[in-house]
């Protein structure tokens, strides 16, 4: 594993990135199946799980890192409020908006992870380039 | 992350096939004599979701192209070469308004998937940035 993520904070950051990336794929599939008869959109809520892992890590000692469970990234099918005549339940506007939200979240976490990496690198190289 | 690009790419292919079908319907809206000698019948695409190897979501594909079962209009036109013995002419069951509505829906779906692809490319670029010093 990348040394950048071998700390407790790093593990949570990595969990967030994995969750957001997996969720992008679920939303992408919702959009791809915009016109598929009978198709119901899915979501991938992982925040609760990640919060629980973070709490477990911050509460436990150094060994908590290796025993922390991985995120289970299972998509959940949603019950749509409105169905079109062919049974499709995808709301295009909602999908586009939450795809955008998800990607902004990814950019924010990735940026924070990158800045953290730079700080670590600066510390390791004692400020030399 | 790369797989999401293929998922939306599959939708582009499917919607493009749908656009081709719509074009064919519009072009043949007045064709009373098709290749089989019968009036043209409206074609429709049926979409289905693809499952990837792991059983997860894999996008969409055209399952089949079917002929619409909508009834064909008949008009009384005894002078027409394709009219039957009673003078009735069977026209294609193509409704231009329906086709234009489908065309709009297909275009919108196409654009939404392109937006999703661009977002996916952005995310992937961010992920690559993580490794850069």
mmCIF file of C-alpha atoms in Angstrom:
data_model
loop_
_atom_site.group_PDB
_atom_site.id
_atom_site.type_symbol
_atom_site.label_atom_id
_atom_site.label_comp_id
_atom_site.label_asym_id
_atom_site.label_seq_id
_atom_site.Cartn_x
_atom_site.Cartn_y
_atom_site.Cartn_z
ATOM 1 C CA UNK A 1 0.000 0.000 0.000
ATOM 2 C CA UNK A 2 1.117 3.533 -0.702
ATOM 3 C CA UNK A 3 2.972 4.829 2.435
ATOM 4 C CA UNK A 4 0.844 7.941 2.104
ATOM 5 C CA UNK A 5 -2.133 5.923 3.329
ATOM 6 C CA UNK A 6 -0.490 3.788 5.984
ATOM 7 C CA UNK A 7 -1.623 6.009 8.806
ATOM 8 C CA UNK A 8 -5.015 6.235 10.447
ATOM 9 C CA UNK A 9 -5.820 9.539 8.750
ATOM 10 C CA UNK A 10 -4.531 8.156 5.488
ATOM 11 C CA UNK A 11 -6.781 5.114 5.779
ATOM 12 C CA UNK A 12 -9.859 7.301 6.224
ATOM 13 C CA UNK A 13 -8.815 9.518 3.314
ATOM 14 C CA UNK A 14 -8.329 6.472 1.147
ATOM 15 C CA UNK A 15 -11.727 5.129 2.240
ATOM 16 C CA UNK A 16 -13.332 8.390 1.171
ATOM 17 C CA UNK A 17 -11.612 8.289 -2.230
ATOM 18 C CA UNK A 18 -12.576 4.644 -2.787
ATOM 19 C CA UNK A 19 -16.171 5.348 -1.762
ATOM 20 C CA UNK A 20 -16.483 8.393 -3.998
ATOM 21 C CA UNK A 21 -14.923 6.580 -6.966
ATOM 22 C CA UNK A 22 -17.238 3.583 -6.540
ATOM 23 C CA UNK A 23 -20.206 5.916 -6.242
ATOM 24 C CA UNK A 24 -19.240 7.683 -9.459
ATOM 25 C CA UNK A 25 -19.496 4.360 -11.227
ATOM 26 C CA UNK A 26 -22.982 3.751 -9.813
ATOM 27 C CA UNK A 27 -24.167 7.190 -10.944
ATOM 28 C CA UNK A 28 -22.540 6.669 -14.341
ATOM 29 C CA UNK A 29 -24.522 3.475 -14.734
ATOM 30 C CA UNK A 30 -27.748 5.267 -13.746
ATOM 31 C CA UNK A 31 -27.120 7.805 -16.500
ATOM 32 C CA UNK A 32 -26.177 5.100 -18.999
ATOM 33 C CA UNK A 33 -29.517 3.365 -18.317
ATOM 34 C CA UNK A 34 -31.571 6.526 -18.590
ATOM 35 C CA UNK A 35 -33.750 4.940 -21.268
ATOM 36 C CA UNK A 36 -33.704 1.282 -20.234
ATOM 37 C CA UNK A 37 -37.196 -0.078 -19.551
ATOM 38 C CA UNK A 38 -37.778 -1.161 -15.963
ATOM 39 C CA UNK A 39 -34.449 0.168 -14.730
ATOM 40 C CA UNK A 40 -34.239 1.583 -11.182
ATOM 41 C CA UNK A 41 -31.357 3.903 -10.195
ATOM 42 C CA UNK A 42 -28.927 2.933 -7.436
ATOM 43 C CA UNK A 43 -26.951 4.855 -4.855
ATOM 44 C CA UNK A 44 -23.911 4.001 -2.768
ATOM 45 C CA UNK A 45 -24.061 5.621 0.671
ATOM 46 C CA UNK A 46 -20.757 4.924 2.379
ATOM 47 C CA UNK A 47 -20.492 7.893 4.786
ATOM 48 C CA UNK A 48 -21.981 6.034 7.765
ATOM 49 C CA UNK A 49 -19.575 3.157 7.346
ATOM 50 C CA UNK A 50 -16.614 5.496 6.924
ATOM 51 C CA UNK A 51 -17.605 7.455 10.013
ATOM 52 C CA UNK A 52 -17.777 4.247 12.026
ATOM 53 C CA UNK A 53 -14.328 3.162 10.772
ATOM 54 C CA UNK A 54 -12.889 6.583 11.592
ATOM 55 C CA UNK A 55 -14.305 6.449 15.121
ATOM 56 C CA UNK A 56 -12.964 2.930 15.582
ATOM 57 C CA UNK A 57 -9.513 3.997 14.414
ATOM 58 C CA UNK A 58 -9.314 7.142 16.510
ATOM 59 C CA UNK A 59 -10.512 5.253 19.604
ATOM 60 C CA UNK A 60 -8.230 2.230 19.228
ATOM 61 C CA UNK A 61 -4.456 1.949 19.583
ATOM 62 C CA UNK A 62 -1.873 1.538 16.819
ATOM 63 C CA UNK A 63 -3.036 -2.014 16.101
ATOM 64 C CA UNK A 64 -6.493 -0.734 15.134
ATOM 65 C CA UNK A 65 -5.150 0.178 11.698
ATOM 66 C CA UNK A 66 -4.424 -3.384 10.606
ATOM 67 C CA UNK A 67 -7.665 -4.761 12.045
ATOM 68 C CA UNK A 68 -9.946 -2.090 10.607
ATOM 69 C CA UNK A 69 -12.493 -3.617 8.234
ATOM 70 C CA UNK A 70 -12.515 -2.462 4.614
ATOM 71 C CA UNK A 71 -15.449 -0.478 3.297
ATOM 72 C CA UNK A 72 -18.126 -2.678 1.798
ATOM 73 C CA UNK A 73 -19.072 -0.784 -1.322
ATOM 74 C CA UNK A 74 -22.372 -2.376 -2.285
ATOM 75 C CA UNK A 75 -24.723 -0.298 -4.422
ATOM 76 C CA UNK A 76 -28.304 -0.083 -3.207
ATOM 77 C CA UNK A 77 -31.236 0.080 -5.592
ATOM 78 C CA UNK A 78 -33.546 2.993 -4.844
ATOM 79 C CA UNK A 79 -37.318 3.080 -4.939
ATOM 80 C CA UNK A 80 -38.189 5.867 -7.341
ATOM 81 C CA UNK A 81 -40.869 8.388 -6.580
ATOM 82 C CA UNK A 82 -41.954 8.587 -10.199
ATOM 83 C CA UNK A 83 -41.925 5.926 -12.856
ATOM 84 C CA UNK A 84 -42.169 6.487 -16.572
ATOM 85 C CA UNK A 85 -44.589 4.364 -18.623
ATOM 86 C CA UNK A 86 -41.837 1.870 -19.501
ATOM 87 C CA UNK A 87 -41.019 1.358 -15.808
ATOM 88 C CA UNK A 88 -37.796 3.386 -15.852
ATOM 89 C CA UNK A 89 -37.270 5.381 -12.659
ATOM 90 C CA UNK A 90 -34.233 7.521 -13.512
ATOM 91 C CA UNK A 91 -34.552 11.282 -12.984
ATOM 92 C CA UNK A 92 -31.945 12.773 -15.324
ATOM 93 C CA UNK A 93 -31.691 16.109 -13.508
ATOM 94 C CA UNK A 94 -31.189 14.455 -10.145
ATOM 95 C CA UNK A 95 -28.530 12.134 -11.559
ATOM 96 C CA UNK A 96 -26.585 14.934 -13.213
ATOM 97 C CA UNK A 97 -26.633 17.012 -10.022
ATOM 98 C CA UNK A 98 -25.495 14.240 -7.734
ATOM 99 C CA UNK A 99 -22.838 13.185 -10.201
ATOM 100 C CA UNK A 100 -21.520 16.760 -10.026
ATOM 101 C CA UNK A 101 -21.708 16.781 -6.210
ATOM 102 C CA UNK A 102 -19.882 13.483 -6.013
ATOM 103 C CA UNK A 103 -17.110 14.637 -8.318
ATOM 104 C CA UNK A 104 -16.662 17.874 -6.354
ATOM 105 C CA UNK A 105 -16.343 15.789 -3.205
ATOM 106 C CA UNK A 106 -13.696 13.654 -4.907
ATOM 107 C CA UNK A 107 -11.746 16.709 -6.038
ATOM 108 C CA UNK A 108 -11.864 18.166 -2.534
ATOM 109 C CA UNK A 109 -10.649 14.967 -0.840
ATOM 110 C CA UNK A 110 -8.009 14.363 -3.518
ATOM 111 C CA UNK A 111 -6.726 17.907 -3.089
ATOM 112 C CA UNK A 112 -6.579 17.514 0.686
ATOM 113 C CA UNK A 113 -4.755 14.181 0.279
ATOM 114 C CA UNK A 114 -2.287 15.759 -2.128
ATOM 115 C CA UNK A 115 -1.597 18.682 0.206
ATOM 116 C CA UNK A 116 -1.099 16.249 3.067
ATOM 117 C CA UNK A 117 1.338 14.326 0.887
ATOM 118 C CA UNK A 118 3.251 17.490 0.144
ATOM 119 C CA UNK A 119 3.495 18.317 3.812
ATOM 120 C CA UNK A 120 4.823 14.828 4.547
ATOM 121 C CA UNK A 121 7.316 15.081 1.709
ATOM 122 C CA UNK A 122 8.480 18.470 2.932
ATOM 123 C CA UNK A 123 8.912 17.034 6.405
ATOM 124 C CA UNK A 124 10.824 14.011 5.101
ATOM 125 C CA UNK A 125 13.147 16.028 2.912
ATOM 126 C CA UNK A 126 13.530 18.720 5.560
ATOM 127 C CA UNK A 127 12.352 21.368 3.161
ATOM 128 C CA UNK A 128 14.926 20.536 0.475
ATOM 129 C CA UNK A 129 13.504 20.079 -3.060
ATOM 130 C CA UNK B 1 -12.816 4.632 -12.383
ATOM 131 C CA UNK B 2 -11.845 3.724 -15.934
ATOM 132 C CA UNK B 3 -14.745 1.295 -16.107
ATOM 133 C CA UNK B 4 -17.217 4.141 -15.603
ATOM 134 C CA UNK B 5 -15.971 5.633 -18.874
ATOM 135 C CA UNK B 6 -16.848 2.395 -20.626
ATOM 136 C CA UNK B 7 -20.260 2.341 -18.933
ATOM 137 C CA UNK B 8 -21.178 5.755 -20.302
ATOM 138 C CA UNK B 9 -19.509 4.875 -23.598
ATOM 139 C CA UNK B 10 -21.871 1.930 -23.940
ATOM 140 C CA UNK B 11 -24.769 4.356 -23.549
ATOM 141 C CA UNK B 12 -23.399 6.546 -26.338
ATOM 142 C CA UNK B 13 -23.344 3.519 -28.632
ATOM 143 C CA UNK B 14 -26.861 2.519 -27.618
ATOM 144 C CA UNK B 15 -28.297 6.013 -28.044
ATOM 145 C CA UNK B 16 -26.578 6.358 -31.402
ATOM 146 C CA UNK B 17 -28.228 3.121 -32.527
ATOM 147 C CA UNK B 18 -31.516 4.589 -31.344
ATOM 148 C CA UNK B 19 -30.885 7.792 -33.326
ATOM 149 C CA UNK B 20 -30.201 5.678 -36.431
ATOM 150 C CA UNK B 21 -33.509 3.893 -35.936
ATOM 151 C CA UNK B 22 -35.356 7.199 -35.550
ATOM 152 C CA UNK B 23 -33.722 8.509 -38.739
ATOM 153 C CA UNK B 24 -34.807 5.401 -40.602
ATOM 154 C CA UNK B 25 -38.379 5.821 -39.339
ATOM 155 C CA UNK B 26 -38.513 9.463 -40.386
ATOM 156 C CA UNK B 27 -36.981 8.754 -43.786
ATOM 157 C CA UNK B 28 -39.535 5.986 -44.431
ATOM 158 C CA UNK B 29 -42.597 7.766 -43.041
ATOM 159 C CA UNK B 30 -44.204 7.604 -46.474
ATOM 160 C CA UNK B 31 -42.803 4.333 -47.800
ATOM 161 C CA UNK B 32 -45.727 2.216 -48.946
ATOM 162 C CA UNK B 33 -43.500 -0.325 -50.688
ATOM 163 C CA UNK B 34 -40.620 -1.660 -48.580
ATOM 164 C CA UNK B 35 -38.013 -4.289 -49.516
ATOM 165 C CA UNK B 36 -40.604 -7.010 -48.885
ATOM 166 C CA UNK B 37 -43.218 -5.177 -50.925
ATOM 167 C CA UNK B 38 -45.182 -4.264 -47.801
ATOM 168 C CA UNK B 39 -45.504 -0.801 -46.226
ATOM 169 C CA UNK B 40 -42.692 0.265 -43.878
ATOM 170 C CA UNK B 41 -43.200 -0.584 -40.203
ATOM 171 C CA UNK B 42 -41.849 1.675 -37.459
ATOM 172 C CA UNK B 43 -38.715 0.250 -35.810
ATOM 173 C CA UNK B 44 -37.991 0.543 -32.096
ATOM 174 C CA UNK B 45 -34.883 -0.287 -30.072
ATOM 175 C CA UNK B 46 -35.144 -2.174 -26.793
ATOM 176 C CA UNK B 47 -32.490 -1.318 -24.217
ATOM 177 C CA UNK B 48 -31.251 -3.588 -21.478
ATOM 178 C CA UNK B 49 -28.670 -3.133 -18.732
ATOM 179 C CA UNK B 50 -25.358 -4.952 -19.095
ATOM 180 C CA UNK B 51 -23.944 -6.926 -16.197
ATOM 181 C CA UNK B 52 -20.174 -6.902 -15.972
ATOM 182 C CA UNK B 53 -18.010 -9.954 -15.157
ATOM 183 C CA UNK B 54 -18.320 -9.352 -11.424
ATOM 184 C CA UNK B 55 -22.099 -9.135 -11.664
ATOM 185 C CA UNK B 56 -22.095 -5.398 -11.121
ATOM 186 C CA UNK B 57 -23.396 -2.605 -13.261
ATOM 187 C CA UNK B 58 -21.874 -2.533 -16.717
ATOM 188 C CA UNK B 59 -23.842 -0.015 -18.759
ATOM 189 C CA UNK B 60 -26.497 -0.543 -21.395
ATOM 190 C CA UNK B 61 -26.914 -2.168 -24.788
ATOM 191 C CA UNK B 62 -29.485 -2.598 -27.493
ATOM 192 C CA UNK B 63 -31.128 -5.969 -26.762
ATOM 193 C CA UNK B 64 -33.058 -6.054 -30.015
ATOM 194 C CA UNK B 65 -34.656 -3.943 -32.716
ATOM 195 C CA UNK B 66 -38.357 -4.697 -32.976
ATOM 196 C CA UNK B 67 -41.160 -3.568 -35.238
ATOM 197 C CA UNK B 68 -43.798 -1.477 -33.559
ATOM 198 C CA UNK B 69 -47.163 -3.169 -33.116
ATOM 199 C CA UNK B 70 -48.990 0.120 -33.432
ATOM 200 C CA UNK B 71 -51.776 -0.086 -35.994
ATOM 201 C CA UNK B 72 -51.051 1.250 -39.462
ATOM 202 C CA UNK B 73 -53.323 3.963 -40.840
ATOM 203 C CA UNK B 74 -55.364 3.138 -43.926
ATOM 204 C CA UNK B 75 -56.524 5.762 -46.373
ATOM 205 C CA UNK B 76 -58.834 5.517 -49.338
ATOM 206 C CA UNK B 77 -56.710 6.192 -52.395
ATOM 207 C CA UNK B 78 -57.807 3.962 -55.274
ATOM 208 C CA UNK B 79 -55.440 5.610 -57.769
ATOM 209 C CA UNK B 80 -52.307 4.693 -55.863
ATOM 210 C CA UNK B 81 -50.230 1.820 -57.365
ATOM 211 C CA UNK B 82 -49.920 0.159 -53.936
ATOM 212 C CA UNK B 83 -53.611 0.407 -53.063
ATOM 213 C CA UNK B 84 -55.426 -2.906 -52.506
ATOM 214 C CA UNK B 85 -58.389 -4.245 -54.492
ATOM 215 C CA UNK B 86 -60.823 -2.144 -52.459
ATOM 216 C CA UNK B 87 -58.802 1.017 -53.126
ATOM 217 C CA UNK B 88 -57.376 1.266 -49.622
ATOM 218 C CA UNK B 89 -53.761 2.160 -49.057
ATOM 219 C CA UNK B 90 -51.917 1.052 -45.924
ATOM 220 C CA UNK B 91 -49.422 3.674 -44.726
ATOM 221 C CA UNK B 92 -46.385 3.255 -42.452
ATOM 222 C CA UNK B 93 -47.287 3.420 -38.743
ATOM 223 C CA UNK B 94 -44.761 6.236 -38.278
ATOM 224 C CA UNK B 95 -45.871 9.322 -36.378
ATOM 225 C CA UNK B 96 -43.441 12.158 -36.985
ATOM 226 C CA UNK B 97 -44.324 13.864 -33.706
ATOM 227 C CA UNK B 98 -43.517 10.697 -31.753
ATOM 228 C CA UNK B 99 -40.238 10.385 -33.615
ATOM 229 C CA UNK B 100 -39.257 13.968 -32.793
ATOM 230 C CA UNK B 101 -40.037 13.404 -29.109
ATOM 231 C CA UNK B 102 -37.872 10.256 -29.147
ATOM 232 C CA UNK B 103 -35.167 12.173 -30.963
ATOM 233 C CA UNK B 104 -35.144 14.809 -28.224
ATOM 234 C CA UNK B 105 -34.994 12.169 -25.494
ATOM 235 C CA UNK B 106 -32.162 10.330 -27.249
ATOM 236 C CA UNK B 107 -30.174 13.557 -27.738
ATOM 237 C CA UNK B 108 -30.590 14.493 -24.102
ATOM 238 C CA UNK B 109 -29.499 11.058 -22.931
ATOM 239 C CA UNK B 110 -26.493 11.267 -25.274
ATOM 240 C CA UNK B 111 -25.456 14.634 -23.811
ATOM 241 C CA UNK B 112 -25.934 13.466 -20.223
ATOM 242 C CA UNK B 113 -23.617 10.520 -20.836
ATOM 243 C CA UNK B 114 -20.997 12.766 -22.436
ATOM 244 C CA UNK B 115 -21.150 14.971 -19.337
ATOM 245 C CA UNK B 116 -20.659 11.871 -17.185
ATOM 246 C CA UNK B 117 -17.643 10.833 -19.289
ATOM 247 C CA UNK B 118 -16.063 14.264 -18.911
ATOM 248 C CA UNK B 119 -16.614 14.125 -15.171
ATOM 249 C CA UNK B 120 -15.056 10.673 -15.066
ATOM 250 C CA UNK B 121 -12.004 11.890 -16.978
ATOM 251 C CA UNK B 122 -11.649 14.781 -14.528
ATOM 252 C CA UNK B 123 -11.779 12.470 -11.526
ATOM 253 C CA UNK B 124 -9.202 10.188 -13.067
ATOM 254 C CA UNK B 125 -6.905 13.165 -13.687
ATOM 255 C CA UNK B 126 -7.296 14.141 -10.019
ATOM 256 C CA UNK B 127 -6.408 10.630 -8.950
ATOM 257 C CA UNK B 128 -3.247 10.811 -11.058
ATOM 258 C CA UNK B 129 -2.437 14.159 -9.446
ATOM 259 C CA UNK B 130 -2.204 12.458 -6.074
ATOM 260 C CA UNK B 131 1.059 10.847 -7.093
ATOM 261 C CA UNK B 132 2.604 13.995 -8.420
ATOM 262 C CA UNK B 133 5.109 15.762 -6.132
#
